[in-house]
Backbone as CSV, one residue per row, in Angstrom:
resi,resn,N_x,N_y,N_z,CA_x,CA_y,CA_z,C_x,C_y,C_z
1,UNK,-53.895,123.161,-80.393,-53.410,123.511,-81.713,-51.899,123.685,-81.640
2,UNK,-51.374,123.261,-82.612,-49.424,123.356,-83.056,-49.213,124.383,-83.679
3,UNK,-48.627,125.462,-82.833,-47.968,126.419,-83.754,-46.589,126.611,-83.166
4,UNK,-45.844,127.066,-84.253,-44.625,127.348,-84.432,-44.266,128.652,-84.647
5,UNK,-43.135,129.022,-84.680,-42.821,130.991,-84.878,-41.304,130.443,-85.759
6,UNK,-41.582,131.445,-86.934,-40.712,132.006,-87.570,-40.311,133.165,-87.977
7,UNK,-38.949,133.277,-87.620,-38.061,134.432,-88.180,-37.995,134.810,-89.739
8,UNK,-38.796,135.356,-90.366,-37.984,135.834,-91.503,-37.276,136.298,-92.054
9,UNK,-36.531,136.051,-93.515,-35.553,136.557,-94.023,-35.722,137.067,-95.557
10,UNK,-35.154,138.276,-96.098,-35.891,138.080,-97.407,-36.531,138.893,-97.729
11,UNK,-37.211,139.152,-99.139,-37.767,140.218,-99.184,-39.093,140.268,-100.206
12,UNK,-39.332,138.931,-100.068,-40.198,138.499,-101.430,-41.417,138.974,-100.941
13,UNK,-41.892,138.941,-99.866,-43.702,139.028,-99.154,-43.053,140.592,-98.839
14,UNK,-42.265,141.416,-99.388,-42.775,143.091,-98.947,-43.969,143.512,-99.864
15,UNK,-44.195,144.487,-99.531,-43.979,145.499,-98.264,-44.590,144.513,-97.017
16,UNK,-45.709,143.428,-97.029,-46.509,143.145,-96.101,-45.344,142.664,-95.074
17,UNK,-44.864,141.810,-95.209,-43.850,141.130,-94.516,-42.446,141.211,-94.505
18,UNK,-41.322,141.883,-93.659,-40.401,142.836,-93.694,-39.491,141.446,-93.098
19,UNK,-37.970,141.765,-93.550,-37.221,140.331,-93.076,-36.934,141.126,-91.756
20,UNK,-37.105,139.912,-90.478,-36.510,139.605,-89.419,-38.061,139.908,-88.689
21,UNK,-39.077,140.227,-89.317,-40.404,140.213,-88.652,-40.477,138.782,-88.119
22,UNK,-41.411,137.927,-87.088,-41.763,136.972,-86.200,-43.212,136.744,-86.745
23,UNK,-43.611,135.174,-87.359,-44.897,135.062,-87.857,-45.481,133.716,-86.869
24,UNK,-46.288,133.589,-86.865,-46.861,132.661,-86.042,-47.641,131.727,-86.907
25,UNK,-47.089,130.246,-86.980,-47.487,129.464,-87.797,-48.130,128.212,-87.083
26,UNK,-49.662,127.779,-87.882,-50.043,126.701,-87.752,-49.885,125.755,-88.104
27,UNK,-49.648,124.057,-87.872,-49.749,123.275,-88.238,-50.922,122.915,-88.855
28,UNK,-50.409,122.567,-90.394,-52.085,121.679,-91.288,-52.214,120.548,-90.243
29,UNK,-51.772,119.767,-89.949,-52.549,118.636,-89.280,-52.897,119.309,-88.022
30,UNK,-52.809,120.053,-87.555,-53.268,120.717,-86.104,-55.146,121.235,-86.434
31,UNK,-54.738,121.861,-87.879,-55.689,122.125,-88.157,-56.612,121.549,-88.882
32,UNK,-56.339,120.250,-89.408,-56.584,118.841,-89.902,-57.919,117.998,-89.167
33,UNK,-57.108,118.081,-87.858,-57.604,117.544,-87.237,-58.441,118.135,-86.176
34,UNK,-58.524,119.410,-86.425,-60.092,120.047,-85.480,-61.235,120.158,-86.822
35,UNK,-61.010,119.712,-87.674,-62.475,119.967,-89.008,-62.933,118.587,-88.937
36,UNK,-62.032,117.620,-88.172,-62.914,116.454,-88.796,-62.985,115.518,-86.944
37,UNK,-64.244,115.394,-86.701,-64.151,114.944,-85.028,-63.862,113.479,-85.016
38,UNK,-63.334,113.041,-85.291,-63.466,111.729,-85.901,-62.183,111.527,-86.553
39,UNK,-61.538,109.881,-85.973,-60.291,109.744,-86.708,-60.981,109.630,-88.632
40,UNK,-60.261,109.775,-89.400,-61.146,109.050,-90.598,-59.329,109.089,-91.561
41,UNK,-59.790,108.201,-92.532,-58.323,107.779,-93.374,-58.652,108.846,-94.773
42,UNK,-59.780,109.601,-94.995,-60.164,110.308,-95.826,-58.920,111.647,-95.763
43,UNK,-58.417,111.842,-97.226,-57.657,113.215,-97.393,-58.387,114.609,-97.544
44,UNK,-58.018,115.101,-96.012,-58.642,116.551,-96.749,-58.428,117.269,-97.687
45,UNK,-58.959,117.827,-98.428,-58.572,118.918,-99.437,-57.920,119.950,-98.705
46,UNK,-56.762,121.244,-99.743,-56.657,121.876,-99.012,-56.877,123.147,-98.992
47,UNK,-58.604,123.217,-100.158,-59.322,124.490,-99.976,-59.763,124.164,-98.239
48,UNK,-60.275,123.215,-97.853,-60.649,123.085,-96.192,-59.538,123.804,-95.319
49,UNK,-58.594,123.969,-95.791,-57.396,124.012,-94.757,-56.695,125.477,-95.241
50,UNK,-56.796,125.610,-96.343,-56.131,126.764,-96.596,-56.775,127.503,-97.760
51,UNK,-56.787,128.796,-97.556,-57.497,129.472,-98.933,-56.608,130.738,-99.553
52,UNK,-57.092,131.526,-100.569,-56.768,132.111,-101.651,-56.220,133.637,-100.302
53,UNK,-55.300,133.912,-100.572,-55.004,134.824,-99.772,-54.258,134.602,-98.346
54,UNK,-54.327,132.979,-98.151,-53.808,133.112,-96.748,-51.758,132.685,-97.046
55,UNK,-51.065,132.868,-95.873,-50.005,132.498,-96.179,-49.402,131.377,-95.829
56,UNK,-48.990,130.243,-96.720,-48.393,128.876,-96.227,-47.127,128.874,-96.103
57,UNK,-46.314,128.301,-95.101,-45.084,127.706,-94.765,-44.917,126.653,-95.461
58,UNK,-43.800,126.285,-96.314,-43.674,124.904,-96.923,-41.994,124.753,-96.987
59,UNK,-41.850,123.760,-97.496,-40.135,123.352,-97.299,-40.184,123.133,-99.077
60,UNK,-38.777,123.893,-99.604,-38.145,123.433,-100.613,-37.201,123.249,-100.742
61,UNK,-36.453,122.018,-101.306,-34.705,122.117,-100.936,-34.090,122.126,-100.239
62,UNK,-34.828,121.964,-98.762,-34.203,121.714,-97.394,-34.424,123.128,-97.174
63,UNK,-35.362,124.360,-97.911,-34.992,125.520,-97.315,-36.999,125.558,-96.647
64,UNK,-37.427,126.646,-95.785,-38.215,126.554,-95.238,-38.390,128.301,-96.021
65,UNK,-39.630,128.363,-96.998,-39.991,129.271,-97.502,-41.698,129.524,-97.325
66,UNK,-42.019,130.931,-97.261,-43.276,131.519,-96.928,-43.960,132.672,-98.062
67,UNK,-44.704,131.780,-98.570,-45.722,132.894,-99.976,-47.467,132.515,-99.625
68,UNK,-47.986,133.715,-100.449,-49.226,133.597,-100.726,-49.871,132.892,-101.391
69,UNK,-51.209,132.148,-101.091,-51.967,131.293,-101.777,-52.792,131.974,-102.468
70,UNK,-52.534,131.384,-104.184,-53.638,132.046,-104.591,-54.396,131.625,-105.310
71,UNK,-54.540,130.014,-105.228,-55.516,129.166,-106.090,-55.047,127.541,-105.041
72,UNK,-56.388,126.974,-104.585,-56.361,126.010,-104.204,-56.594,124.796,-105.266
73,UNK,-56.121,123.294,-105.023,-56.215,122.228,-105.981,-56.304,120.930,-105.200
74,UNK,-56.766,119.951,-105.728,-56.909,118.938,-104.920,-55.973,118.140,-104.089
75,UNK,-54.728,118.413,-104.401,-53.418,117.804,-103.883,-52.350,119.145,-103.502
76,UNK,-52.459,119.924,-103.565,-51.901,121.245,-103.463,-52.122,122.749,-103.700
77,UNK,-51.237,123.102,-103.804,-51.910,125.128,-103.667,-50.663,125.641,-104.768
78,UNK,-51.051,126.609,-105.530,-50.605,127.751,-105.882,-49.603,128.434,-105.406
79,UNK,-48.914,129.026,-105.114,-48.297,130.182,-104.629,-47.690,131.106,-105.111
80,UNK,-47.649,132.602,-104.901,-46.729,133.386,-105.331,-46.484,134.444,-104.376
81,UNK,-45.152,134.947,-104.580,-44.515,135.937,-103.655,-45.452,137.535,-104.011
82,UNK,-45.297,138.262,-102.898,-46.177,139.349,-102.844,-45.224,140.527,-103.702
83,UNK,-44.133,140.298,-103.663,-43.371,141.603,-104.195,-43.397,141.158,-106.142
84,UNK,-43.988,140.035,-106.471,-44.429,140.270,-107.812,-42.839,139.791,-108.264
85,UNK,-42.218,139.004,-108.007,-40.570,138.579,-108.625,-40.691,137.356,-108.935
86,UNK,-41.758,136.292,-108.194,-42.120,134.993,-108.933,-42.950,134.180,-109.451
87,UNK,-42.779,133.749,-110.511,-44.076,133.216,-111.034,-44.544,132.345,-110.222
88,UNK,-45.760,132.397,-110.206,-46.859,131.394,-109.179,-46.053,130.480,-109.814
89,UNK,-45.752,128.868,-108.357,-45.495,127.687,-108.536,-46.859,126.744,-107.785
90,UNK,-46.757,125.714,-108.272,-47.803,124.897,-107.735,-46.795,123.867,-106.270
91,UNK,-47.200,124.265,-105.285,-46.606,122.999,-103.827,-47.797,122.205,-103.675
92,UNK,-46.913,120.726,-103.731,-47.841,119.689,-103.311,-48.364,119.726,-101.336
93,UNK,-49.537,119.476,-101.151,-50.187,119.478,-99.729,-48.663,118.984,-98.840
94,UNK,-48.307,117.899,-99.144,-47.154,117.062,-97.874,-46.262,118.081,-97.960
95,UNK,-46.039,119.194,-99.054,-44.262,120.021,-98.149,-44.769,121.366,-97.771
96,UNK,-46.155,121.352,-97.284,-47.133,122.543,-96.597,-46.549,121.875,-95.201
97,UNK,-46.167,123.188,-94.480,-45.773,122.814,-93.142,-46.556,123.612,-92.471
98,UNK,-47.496,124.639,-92.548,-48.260,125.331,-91.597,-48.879,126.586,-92.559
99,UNK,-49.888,127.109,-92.187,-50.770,128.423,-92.840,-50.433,129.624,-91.219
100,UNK,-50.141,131.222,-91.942,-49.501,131.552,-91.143,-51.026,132.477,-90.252
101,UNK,-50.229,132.289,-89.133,-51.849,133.015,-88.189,-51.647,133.950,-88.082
102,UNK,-50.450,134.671,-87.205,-50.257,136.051,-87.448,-48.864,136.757,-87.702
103,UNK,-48.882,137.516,-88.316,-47.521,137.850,-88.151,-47.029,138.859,-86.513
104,UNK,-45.570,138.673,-86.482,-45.363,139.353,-85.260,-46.704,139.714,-84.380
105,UNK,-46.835,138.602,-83.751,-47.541,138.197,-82.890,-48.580,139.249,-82.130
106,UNK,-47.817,140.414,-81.294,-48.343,141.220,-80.677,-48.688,142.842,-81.657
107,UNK,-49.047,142.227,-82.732,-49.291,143.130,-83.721,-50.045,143.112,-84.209
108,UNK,-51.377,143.707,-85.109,-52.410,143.391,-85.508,-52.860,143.055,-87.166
109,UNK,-53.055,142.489,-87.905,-52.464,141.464,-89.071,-53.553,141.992,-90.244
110,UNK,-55.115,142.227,-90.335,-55.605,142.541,-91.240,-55.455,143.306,-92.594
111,UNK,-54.354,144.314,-92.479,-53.745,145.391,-93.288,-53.131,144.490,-94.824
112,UNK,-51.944,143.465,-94.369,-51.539,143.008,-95.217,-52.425,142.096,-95.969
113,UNK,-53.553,141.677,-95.687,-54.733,140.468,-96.727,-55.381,141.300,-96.865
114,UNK,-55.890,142.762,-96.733,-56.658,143.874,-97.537,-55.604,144.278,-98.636
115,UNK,-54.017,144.667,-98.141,-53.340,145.161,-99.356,-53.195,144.391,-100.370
116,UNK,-52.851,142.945,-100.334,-52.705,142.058,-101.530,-53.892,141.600,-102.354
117,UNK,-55.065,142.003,-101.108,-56.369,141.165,-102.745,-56.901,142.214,-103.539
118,UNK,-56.022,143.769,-103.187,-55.778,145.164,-103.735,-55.228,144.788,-104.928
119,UNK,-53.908,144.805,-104.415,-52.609,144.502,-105.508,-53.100,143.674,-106.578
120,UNK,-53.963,141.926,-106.117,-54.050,141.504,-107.169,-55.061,141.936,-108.211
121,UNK,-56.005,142.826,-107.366,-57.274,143.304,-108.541,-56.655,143.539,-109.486
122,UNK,-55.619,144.959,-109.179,-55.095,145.543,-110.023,-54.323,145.643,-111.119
123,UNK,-53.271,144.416,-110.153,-52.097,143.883,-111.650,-52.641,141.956,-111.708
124,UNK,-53.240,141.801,-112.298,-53.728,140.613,-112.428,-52.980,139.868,-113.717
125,UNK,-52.107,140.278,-114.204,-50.913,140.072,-115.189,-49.965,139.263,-114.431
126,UNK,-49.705,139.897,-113.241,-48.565,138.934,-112.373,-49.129,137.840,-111.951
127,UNK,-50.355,137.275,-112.121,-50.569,136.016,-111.977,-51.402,135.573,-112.889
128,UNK,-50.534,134.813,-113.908,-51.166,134.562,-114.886,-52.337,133.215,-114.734
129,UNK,-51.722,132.344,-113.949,-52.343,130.613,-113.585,-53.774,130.925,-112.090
130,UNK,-53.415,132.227,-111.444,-54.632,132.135,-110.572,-55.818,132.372,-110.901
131,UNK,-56.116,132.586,-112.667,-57.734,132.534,-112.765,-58.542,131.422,-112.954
């Protein structure tokens, strides 16, 4: 499996994710290619690959940005920042560069995907497009 580590910066994924924290990122085709044993020319979807709550790496603008998924689609995902400052945008699958595995590595990760599917029960206003 391909993973990568990034530094963050920023402050959009607080409280869960603090800038200059270390996240540990997978490659979609890393992970692409252990669901299907078999070369095949078929596109995965990327509810298979990624779901409602997890966090994707994607590139915009030459910049390399990290939000929450919160509605999967046949060619892309949803996203919105956890601190509630942007409206969910829709990223197409190709500028998904990885779903994140853990944050700061030697740390233990469950806390922050219990606090946000909290958050969203609650204020379900800040995302108007994830129902």
């Amino acid at each position: 499996m391909a993973a990568s580590a990034f530094r963050l910066e920023g402050s959009s994924m607080s409280p869960v994710f603090k800038s200059g924290e270390v996240v540990l990122v997978s490659s979609l085709s890393s992970q692409s290619s252990s669901l299907i044993p078999h070369p095949s020319s078929l596109p995965i979807p990327p509810s298979l690959i990624l779901s409602s709550g997890d966090c994707a790496v994607y590139s915009y603008n030459g910049t390399t940005l990290l939000h929450r998924v919160i509605k999967t689609a046949s060619d892309g995902v949803w996203l919105a920042d956890d601190a509630g400052r942007l409206a969910p945008h829709f990223v197409l699958l190709e500028r998904i560069r990885g779903r994140v595995l853990s944050r700061n590595p030697f740390a233990g990760g469950i806390c922050g995907r219990i606090y946000s599917a909290i958050r969203r029960r609650l204020s379900p206003y800040k995302y108007p497009h994830a129902a």
